[in-house]
Amino acid sequence: MKYDYLIVGAGLFGAVFAHEAAEKGRSCLVIDRRPYIGGNIYCEEIEGIQVHKYGAHIFHTSNKAVWDYINRFAEFNNYINSPVAVYKGELYNLPFNMNTFSRMWGIRTPEEAQKIIEDQRRKEQITEPKNLEEQALSLAGRDVYEKLIKGYTEKQWGRDCRELPSFIIKRLPFRFVYDNNYFNDRYQGIPIGGYTKIVDRLLKGIPVLCGTNYREYVKENPNAAAKTIYTGQIDEFFDYRLGVLEYRSVCFETKVLDCVNYQGNAVVNYTEREVPYTRVIEHKHFEFGKQPRTVVSWEYPGEWKKGDEPYYPINDEKNMKLYREYAKLAAERSDVIFGGRLGSYKYYDMDKVIEAALETADKELGT
Ligand code: UDP
């Protein structure tokens, strides 16, 4: 065997694992079918601005070990995500906080807000939320649900809120202080110079073949490595023999605009069902950019079919049951380790991907 590890996918999981393996003296080859490294955190520089090609990524974590780890490969700025939501021309701060409630009901104190929400909650009579709609109603009441959650969620996921798991909405903070920070995490920021640089540094000194398809590569190089770290779609690895795991896709329309500041914020959400896009991203604001022009991406969620770019795993009951069957097949393969968003079929944040990759590396390589 030529290498100890063949790592399929040059995204965050693959790059962290490769880095750890190389540090421990193991030989690795990384391949990726895209023409560049980075996976979905790949950034392309346009007009001097780092454009998040596969959707906006904001790094946030409460895990100090992960924060210290990633800071070895990049310097982070002090960006704090504070999206604005537009609903039929009304503007609200996100996440759901006193600024949101004040604008919605013309009130000022937490007590007033709590009373309104409590009254609305009581009307719904939900004791144990069984789906996203019930979760949202019992957390925030009818007004917030109708204006800021229902339309956005249904267009984002292409499903009724009653058919979606409640954990999706649990990602969003809900608080009675005037605090627009979208995340509760201790550490947050955007890497100065973009995310691709992080992956590039992780992979320093490790051979990488971009534009390389796994299937074709192993056919031509059956003795490439003793073990494979596979970060592609787990069902594709097994030739979809048990069925196809579903994803939600997103399509980005990116434009260079001849103005300095288009929307005044990095992230603006459009929460009404009738607007076809969910978010508009103005990339320069992630880096407090002063460039003369600006780059803006409209994010359109869409149906996914086999062969399309997979973005969000749909972790509903049906798909999770199928995933567990694939995970059983995976467990039988001592020569392959599956990881990352696609290999684990998981709606993963970046810090959790790093955590998982480090854990896998520890288990596999010894501490
Ligand atoms: N969400 C919402 N309204 C918003 C923003 C988010 O209802 O304005 C819900 C929606 O269900 C979404 C989930 O919260 O899928 C998670 O949003 P987040 O921004 O964390 O998702 P991501 O950045 O991963 O797309």
Short mmCIF file of C-alpha atoms and ligand atoms in Angstrom, two decimals:
data_model
loop_
_atom_site.label_atom_id
_atom_site.label_comp_id
_atom_site.label_asym_id
_atom_site.label_seq_id
_atom_site.Cartn_x
_atom_site.Cartn_y
_atom_site.Cartn_z
CA MET A 1 0.00 0.00 0.00
CA LYS A 2 1.26 3.39 -0.98
CA TYR A 3 -0.33 5.43 1.82
CA ASP A 4 -1.62 4.74 5.29
CA TYR A 5 -4.76 6.78 4.58
CA LEU A 6 -6.72 7.78 1.54
CA ILE A 7 -8.84 10.74 2.58
CA VAL A 8 -11.81 11.35 0.35
CA GLY A 9 -12.95 14.95 0.57
CA ALA A 10 -10.79 18.00 1.23
CA GLY A 11 -13.33 19.70 3.47
CA LEU A 12 -12.95 20.48 7.14
CA PHE A 13 -13.31 16.90 8.43
CA GLY A 14 -10.91 15.44 5.90
CA ALA A 15 -8.35 18.21 6.35
CA VAL A 16 -8.35 18.00 10.16
CA PHE A 17 -7.99 14.23 10.07
CA ALA A 18 -5.22 14.43 7.46
CA HIS A 19 -3.38 17.02 9.51
CA GLU A 20 -3.54 14.92 12.66
CA ALA A 21 -2.47 11.76 10.83
CA ALA A 22 0.46 13.52 9.16
CA GLU A 23 1.55 14.98 12.50
CA LYS A 24 1.69 11.45 13.86
CA GLY A 25 3.90 10.35 11.00
CA ARG A 26 1.25 8.61 8.89
CA SER A 27 1.25 9.04 5.15
CA CYS A 28 -1.92 10.47 3.62
CA LEU A 29 -3.33 11.24 0.23
CA VAL A 30 -6.30 13.57 0.01
CA ILE A 31 -8.57 13.52 -3.02
CA ASP A 32 -11.55 15.69 -3.86
CA ARG A 33 -13.81 15.68 -6.86
CA ARG A 34 -14.10 19.46 -6.89
CA PRO A 35 -11.33 21.46 -8.55
CA TYR A 36 -10.31 23.03 -5.24
CA ILE A 37 -9.90 22.25 -1.55
CA GLY A 38 -12.16 23.47 1.25
CA GLY A 39 -15.41 21.56 0.78
CA ASN A 40 -18.33 23.80 1.63
CA ILE A 41 -16.21 26.35 3.47
CA TYR A 42 -14.43 27.19 0.21
CA CYS A 43 -14.12 30.94 -0.34
CA GLU A 44 -13.42 32.66 -3.63
CA GLU A 45 -11.98 36.15 -3.73
CA ILE A 46 -14.04 38.51 -5.88
CA GLU A 47 -13.41 42.27 -5.92
CA GLY A 48 -11.02 41.76 -2.98
CA ILE A 49 -13.86 40.22 -0.95
CA GLN A 50 -13.94 36.66 0.40
CA VAL A 51 -17.11 35.16 -1.08
CA HIS A 52 -18.49 32.11 0.74
CA LYS A 53 -19.26 30.05 -2.35
CA TYR A 54 -21.33 27.34 -0.66
CA GLY A 55 -23.25 29.52 1.75
CA ALA A 56 -22.29 31.85 4.57
CA HIS A 57 -20.20 30.26 7.30
CA ILE A 58 -19.76 31.95 10.64
CA PHE A 59 -17.46 30.21 13.04
CA HIS A 60 -18.79 29.90 16.57
CA THR A 61 -18.05 27.52 19.41
CA SER A 62 -18.08 27.13 23.15
CA ASN A 63 -15.38 24.50 23.02
CA LYS A 64 -12.12 26.17 24.01
CA ALA A 65 -10.01 23.28 22.72
CA VAL A 66 -11.63 23.60 19.27
CA TRP A 67 -11.25 27.39 19.31
CA ASP A 68 -7.58 27.12 20.22
CA TYR A 69 -7.10 24.47 17.56
CA ILE A 70 -8.62 26.48 14.70
CA ASN A 71 -6.74 29.60 15.80
CA ARG A 72 -3.51 27.81 15.02
CA PHE A 73 -4.47 27.98 11.35
CA ALA A 74 -6.06 31.42 11.09
CA GLU A 75 -6.53 34.69 12.84
CA PHE A 76 -10.18 35.44 13.52
CA ASN A 77 -11.78 38.87 13.43
CA ASN A 78 -14.40 40.06 15.92
CA TYR A 79 -17.46 39.64 13.68
CA ILE A 80 -20.67 38.91 15.59
CA ASN A 81 -23.56 37.63 13.55
CA SER A 82 -26.65 39.81 13.99
CA PRO A 83 -29.05 39.12 11.12
CA VAL A 84 -31.99 41.30 10.28
CA ALA A 85 -35.30 39.75 9.24
CA VAL A 86 -37.66 41.32 6.72
CA TYR A 87 -41.32 40.35 6.87
CA LYS A 88 -43.66 42.16 4.46
CA GLY A 89 -41.61 45.33 4.74
CA GLU A 90 -41.32 45.15 8.55
CA LEU A 91 -37.79 44.88 9.94
CA TYR A 92 -36.91 42.74 12.96
CA ASN A 93 -33.69 41.85 14.74
CA LEU A 94 -32.74 38.21 15.08
CA PRO A 95 -32.42 36.02 17.05
CA PHE A 96 -35.65 36.41 19.00
CA ASN A 97 -34.81 38.94 21.68
CA MET A 98 -36.06 42.14 23.31
CA ASN A 99 -35.31 44.18 20.16
CA THR A 100 -37.55 41.81 18.19
CA PHE A 101 -40.35 41.84 20.78
CA SER A 102 -40.19 45.58 21.24
CA ARG A 103 -40.60 46.15 17.50
CA MET A 104 -43.34 43.55 17.24
CA TRP A 105 -45.55 44.70 20.11
CA GLY A 106 -44.40 48.25 20.89
CA ILE A 107 -43.30 47.25 24.39
CA ARG A 108 -40.14 47.98 26.34
CA THR A 109 -39.65 45.67 29.31
CA PRO A 110 -38.96 41.93 29.59
CA GLU A 111 -42.00 41.63 31.84
CA GLU A 112 -44.29 43.00 29.12
CA ALA A 113 -42.77 40.70 26.51
CA GLN A 114 -42.97 37.67 28.76
CA LYS A 115 -46.62 38.36 29.51
CA ILE A 116 -47.57 38.56 25.83
CA ILE A 117 -45.68 35.39 24.98
CA GLU A 118 -47.06 33.57 28.02
CA ASP A 119 -50.64 34.49 26.98
CA GLN A 120 -49.99 33.28 23.43
CA ARG A 121 -48.37 30.08 24.64
CA ARG A 122 -51.27 29.30 26.93
CA LYS A 123 -53.73 29.62 24.03
CA GLU A 124 -51.82 26.95 22.09
CA GLN A 125 -52.09 24.40 24.92
CA ILE A 126 -48.99 22.46 23.90
CA THR A 127 -47.46 20.42 26.69
CA GLU A 128 -44.95 18.32 24.83
CA PRO A 129 -43.92 19.73 21.42
CA LYS A 130 -43.89 16.96 18.84
CA ASN A 131 -42.66 18.86 15.81
CA LEU A 132 -41.08 22.16 14.77
CA GLU A 133 -44.38 24.06 14.68
CA GLU A 134 -45.33 23.01 18.20
CA GLN A 135 -41.82 23.70 19.41
CA ALA A 136 -41.86 27.21 17.94
CA LEU A 137 -45.38 28.00 19.21
CA SER A 138 -44.61 26.83 22.71
CA LEU A 139 -41.35 28.77 22.76
CA ALA A 140 -42.29 32.04 21.11
CA GLY A 141 -46.06 32.19 20.63
CA ARG A 142 -48.16 32.71 17.52
CA ASP A 143 -46.92 36.19 16.38
CA VAL A 144 -43.24 35.32 16.27
CA TYR A 145 -44.01 31.96 14.71
CA GLU A 146 -46.20 33.39 11.94
CA LYS A 147 -43.95 36.33 11.07
CA LEU A 148 -40.44 35.05 11.58
CA ILE A 149 -40.43 31.26 11.58
CA LYS A 150 -43.20 29.60 9.57
CA GLY A 151 -42.58 31.06 6.11
CA TYR A 152 -38.80 30.95 6.35
CA THR A 153 -38.72 27.38 7.62
CA GLU A 154 -41.24 26.04 5.12
CA LYS A 155 -39.43 27.51 2.14
CA GLN A 156 -36.04 26.54 3.54
CA TRP A 157 -37.01 22.90 4.03
CA GLY A 158 -39.80 22.52 1.45
CA ARG A 159 -41.98 20.91 4.07
CA ASP A 160 -44.74 21.85 6.45
CA CYS A 161 -43.43 22.87 9.91
CA ARG A 162 -45.51 20.05 11.39
CA GLU A 163 -43.43 17.52 9.47
CA LEU A 164 -40.07 18.85 10.62
CA PRO A 165 -38.06 17.85 13.68
CA SER A 166 -37.99 20.45 16.44
CA PHE A 167 -34.21 20.38 16.91
CA ILE A 168 -33.81 22.61 13.83
CA ILE A 169 -35.34 25.57 15.64
CA LYS A 170 -33.53 24.84 18.90
CA ARG A 171 -30.41 26.18 17.19
CA LEU A 172 -31.79 29.69 17.54
CA PRO A 173 -31.43 31.57 20.83
CA PHE A 174 -34.51 33.05 22.46
CA ARG A 175 -33.86 35.62 25.12
CA PHE A 176 -35.33 38.52 27.10
CA VAL A 177 -32.36 40.88 26.86
CA TYR A 178 -31.54 43.41 24.14
CA ASP A 179 -28.88 41.24 22.52
CA ASN A 180 -28.80 40.60 18.75
CA ASN A 181 -25.96 38.07 18.79
CA TYR A 182 -27.27 35.13 16.76
CA PHE A 183 -25.22 32.64 18.74
CA ASN A 184 -24.87 31.84 22.42
CA ASP A 185 -21.34 30.57 22.02
CA ARG A 186 -18.35 31.90 23.91
CA TYR A 187 -16.16 32.32 20.79
CA GLN A 188 -17.13 33.68 17.36
CA GLY A 189 -15.56 35.25 14.30
CA ILE A 190 -14.61 35.05 10.65
CA PRO A 191 -11.09 33.97 9.66
CA ILE A 192 -9.19 36.92 8.23
CA GLY A 193 -8.40 36.08 4.62
CA GLY A 194 -11.14 33.46 4.30
CA TYR A 195 -11.71 29.82 5.14
CA THR A 196 -9.84 28.21 2.24
CA LYS A 197 -6.59 29.36 3.83
CA ILE A 198 -7.36 27.33 6.95
CA VAL A 199 -7.78 24.16 4.92
CA ASP A 200 -4.69 25.00 2.91
CA ARG A 201 -2.67 25.31 6.13
CA LEU A 202 -4.12 22.12 7.58
CA LEU A 203 -3.07 20.28 4.44
CA LYS A 204 0.42 21.77 4.24
CA GLY A 205 2.90 19.13 3.10
CA ILE A 206 0.19 16.56 2.37
CA PRO A 207 -0.40 15.47 -1.24
CA VAL A 208 -3.81 16.53 -2.57
CA LEU A 209 -5.44 15.59 -5.86
CA CYS A 210 -8.30 17.88 -6.80
CA GLY A 211 -10.74 17.09 -9.61
CA THR A 212 -10.37 13.43 -8.68
CA ASN A 213 -13.31 11.08 -8.46
CA TYR A 214 -13.05 8.45 -5.71
CA ARG A 215 -14.52 5.58 -7.71
CA GLU A 216 -12.26 6.13 -10.69
CA TYR A 217 -9.24 6.71 -8.51
CA VAL A 218 -9.52 3.46 -6.56
CA LYS A 219 -10.24 1.53 -9.73
CA GLU A 220 -6.97 2.73 -11.18
CA ASN A 221 -5.11 2.60 -7.86
CA PRO A 222 -6.49 -0.35 -5.92
CA ASN A 223 -3.48 -0.34 -3.61
CA ALA A 224 -3.55 3.34 -2.76
CA ALA A 225 -4.05 3.02 0.98
CA ALA A 226 -4.69 0.61 3.80
CA LYS A 227 -7.58 2.64 5.11
CA THR A 228 -10.02 5.17 3.70
CA ILE A 229 -11.51 8.18 5.45
CA TYR A 230 -14.65 8.86 3.46
CA THR A 231 -16.40 12.22 3.81
CA GLY A 232 -18.68 11.93 0.79
CA GLN A 233 -22.31 10.82 0.90
CA ILE A 234 -22.58 7.54 2.77
CA ASP A 235 -25.41 6.22 0.58
CA GLU A 236 -23.44 6.97 -2.58
CA PHE A 237 -20.50 4.98 -1.17
CA PHE A 238 -22.77 1.94 -0.94
CA ASP A 239 -24.22 2.54 -4.42
CA TYR A 240 -27.54 3.63 -2.91
CA ARG A 241 -28.30 -0.04 -2.39
CA LEU A 242 -30.73 0.59 0.48
CA GLY A 243 -32.23 3.77 -0.98
CA VAL A 244 -31.40 7.44 -1.36
CA LEU A 245 -30.91 9.75 1.64
CA GLU A 246 -32.63 13.07 1.03
CA TYR A 247 -31.14 16.54 1.22
CA ARG A 248 -32.34 20.06 0.83
CA SER A 249 -30.48 22.01 -1.78
CA VAL A 250 -29.67 25.70 -2.11
CA CYS A 251 -28.93 27.73 -5.18
CA PHE A 252 -26.92 30.93 -4.97
CA GLU A 253 -27.29 33.86 -7.30
CA THR A 254 -24.22 36.00 -6.78
CA LYS A 255 -23.80 39.50 -8.23
CA VAL A 256 -21.12 42.16 -8.11
CA LEU A 257 -22.89 45.46 -7.46
CA ASP A 258 -21.44 48.84 -8.22
CA CYS A 259 -22.10 50.31 -4.81
CA VAL A 260 -20.20 50.39 -1.54
CA ASN A 261 -22.90 49.13 0.78
CA TYR A 262 -26.02 47.37 -0.53
CA GLN A 263 -27.94 46.25 2.54
CA GLY A 264 -25.95 47.45 5.54
CA ASN A 265 -25.60 44.00 7.09
CA ALA A 266 -23.92 40.70 6.22
CA VAL A 267 -27.13 38.67 6.61
CA VAL A 268 -30.71 39.72 5.86
CA ASN A 269 -33.39 37.01 6.16
CA TYR A 270 -36.64 37.20 4.21
CA THR A 271 -39.12 35.38 6.38
CA GLU A 272 -42.29 35.56 4.27
CA ARG A 273 -43.23 32.53 2.23
CA GLU A 274 -43.91 34.53 -0.95
CA VAL A 275 -40.33 35.81 -1.38
CA PRO A 276 -38.52 32.94 -3.14
CA TYR A 277 -35.14 33.42 -1.45
CA THR A 278 -34.44 32.92 2.24
CA ARG A 279 -31.36 35.06 2.79
CA VAL A 280 -29.37 37.78 1.12
CA ILE A 281 -25.69 37.78 2.04
CA GLU A 282 -23.42 40.80 1.54
CA HIS A 283 -20.04 39.15 1.95
CA LYS A 284 -17.86 42.20 2.65
CA HIS A 285 -19.61 42.87 5.97
CA PHE A 286 -18.22 39.62 7.40
CA GLU A 287 -14.83 41.29 7.21
CA PHE A 288 -15.80 44.94 7.72
CA GLY A 289 -14.69 45.45 4.10
CA LYS A 290 -14.14 48.89 2.63
CA GLN A 291 -13.89 47.87 -1.04
CA PRO A 292 -15.44 50.24 -3.62
CA ARG A 293 -17.85 47.57 -4.90
CA THR A 294 -19.80 44.82 -3.17
CA VAL A 295 -20.68 41.16 -3.76
CA VAL A 296 -24.15 39.96 -2.85
CA SER A 297 -25.64 36.43 -2.89
CA TRP A 298 -29.32 35.56 -2.95
CA GLU A 299 -29.97 32.16 -1.43
CA TYR A 300 -32.77 30.13 -3.03
CA PRO A 301 -33.66 26.86 -1.32
CA GLY A 302 -34.72 24.09 -3.63
CA GLU A 303 -35.66 20.48 -4.14
CA TRP A 304 -32.75 18.11 -4.24
CA LYS A 305 -32.44 15.09 -6.45
CA LYS A 306 -29.68 12.50 -6.74
CA GLY A 307 -26.65 14.11 -8.36
CA ASP A 308 -27.43 17.67 -7.17
CA GLU A 309 -25.20 19.44 -4.65
CA PRO A 310 -26.28 18.10 -1.24
CA TYR A 311 -26.51 20.81 1.42
CA TYR A 312 -28.79 20.14 4.34
CA PRO A 313 -29.43 16.55 5.43
CA ILE A 314 -33.13 16.05 6.15
CA ASN A 315 -32.93 14.41 9.54
CA ASP A 316 -36.57 13.37 9.73
CA GLU A 317 -37.69 9.92 10.88
CA LYS A 318 -37.79 8.35 7.45
CA ASN A 319 -34.29 9.46 6.49
CA MET A 320 -32.78 8.73 9.90
CA LYS A 321 -34.10 5.17 9.72
CA LEU A 322 -32.42 4.73 6.36
CA TYR A 323 -29.24 6.35 7.63
CA ARG A 324 -29.07 3.91 10.54
CA GLU A 325 -29.21 1.05 8.05
CA TYR A 326 -26.29 2.55 6.13
CA ALA A 327 -24.44 3.13 9.41
CA LYS A 328 -24.76 -0.62 10.08
CA LEU A 329 -23.15 -1.37 6.72
CA ALA A 330 -20.44 1.16 7.52
CA ALA A 331 -19.72 -0.47 10.88
CA GLU A 332 -18.99 -3.73 9.08
CA ARG A 333 -16.24 -2.08 7.05
CA SER A 334 -13.02 -2.07 9.06
CA ASP A 335 -11.18 -0.51 6.11
CA VAL A 336 -13.32 2.65 5.90
CA ILE A 337 -14.19 5.39 8.38
CA PHE A 338 -17.07 7.71 7.54
CA GLY A 339 -17.10 11.29 8.72
CA GLY A 340 -18.21 14.84 8.15
CA ARG A 341 -21.64 16.18 7.21
CA LEU A 342 -22.17 13.84 4.27
CA GLY A 343 -20.50 10.76 5.72
CA SER A 344 -22.43 11.07 8.99
CA TYR A 345 -25.61 12.52 7.42
CA LYS A 346 -25.68 15.23 10.04
CA TYR A 347 -26.69 18.92 10.18
CA TYR A 348 -23.26 19.89 11.50
CA ASP A 349 -21.76 23.21 12.57
CA MET A 350 -18.06 23.68 11.82
CA ASP A 351 -16.91 23.36 15.42
CA LYS A 352 -18.73 20.06 15.76
CA VAL A 353 -17.07 18.82 12.57
CA ILE A 354 -13.66 19.65 14.01
CA GLU A 355 -14.58 18.00 17.29
CA ALA A 356 -15.68 14.85 15.46
CA ALA A 357 -12.56 14.78 13.26
CA LEU A 358 -10.28 15.16 16.27
CA GLU A 359 -12.15 12.43 18.11
CA THR A 360 -11.89 10.11 15.12
CA ALA A 361 -8.19 10.91 14.82
CA ASP A 362 -7.61 10.18 18.52
CA LYS A 363 -9.40 6.86 18.29
CA GLU A 364 -7.70 5.87 15.09
CA LEU A 365 -4.19 7.18 15.65
CA GLY A 366 -3.89 6.97 19.42
CA THR A 367 -3.41 10.04 21.60
N1 UDP B 1 -35.15 30.11 11.16
C1 UDP B 1 -36.34 30.80 11.07
N2 UDP B 1 -36.31 32.12 10.75
C2 UDP B 1 -35.17 32.78 10.48
C3 UDP B 1 -33.95 32.07 10.57
C4 UDP B 1 -33.98 30.74 10.90
O1 UDP B 1 -37.41 30.23 11.30
O2 UDP B 1 -35.22 33.97 10.17
C5 UDP B 1 -35.20 28.67 11.48
C6 UDP B 1 -35.34 27.81 10.25
O3 UDP B 1 -36.15 26.70 10.57
C7 UDP B 1 -33.93 27.38 9.97
C8 UDP B 1 -33.39 27.20 11.39
O4 UDP B 1 -34.03 28.24 12.13
O5 UDP B 1 -33.87 26.21 9.21
C9 UDP B 1 -31.90 27.28 11.53
O6 UDP B 1 -31.44 28.50 11.03
P1 UDP B 1 -29.90 28.81 10.87
O7 UDP B 1 -29.76 30.20 10.42
O8 UDP B 1 -29.21 28.38 12.11
O9 UDP B 1 -29.56 27.79 9.70
P2 UDP B 1 -28.34 27.64 8.69
O10 UDP B 1 -27.47 28.84 8.82
O11 UDP B 1 -27.69 26.35 9.06
O12 UDP B 1 -29.03 27.58 7.37
#
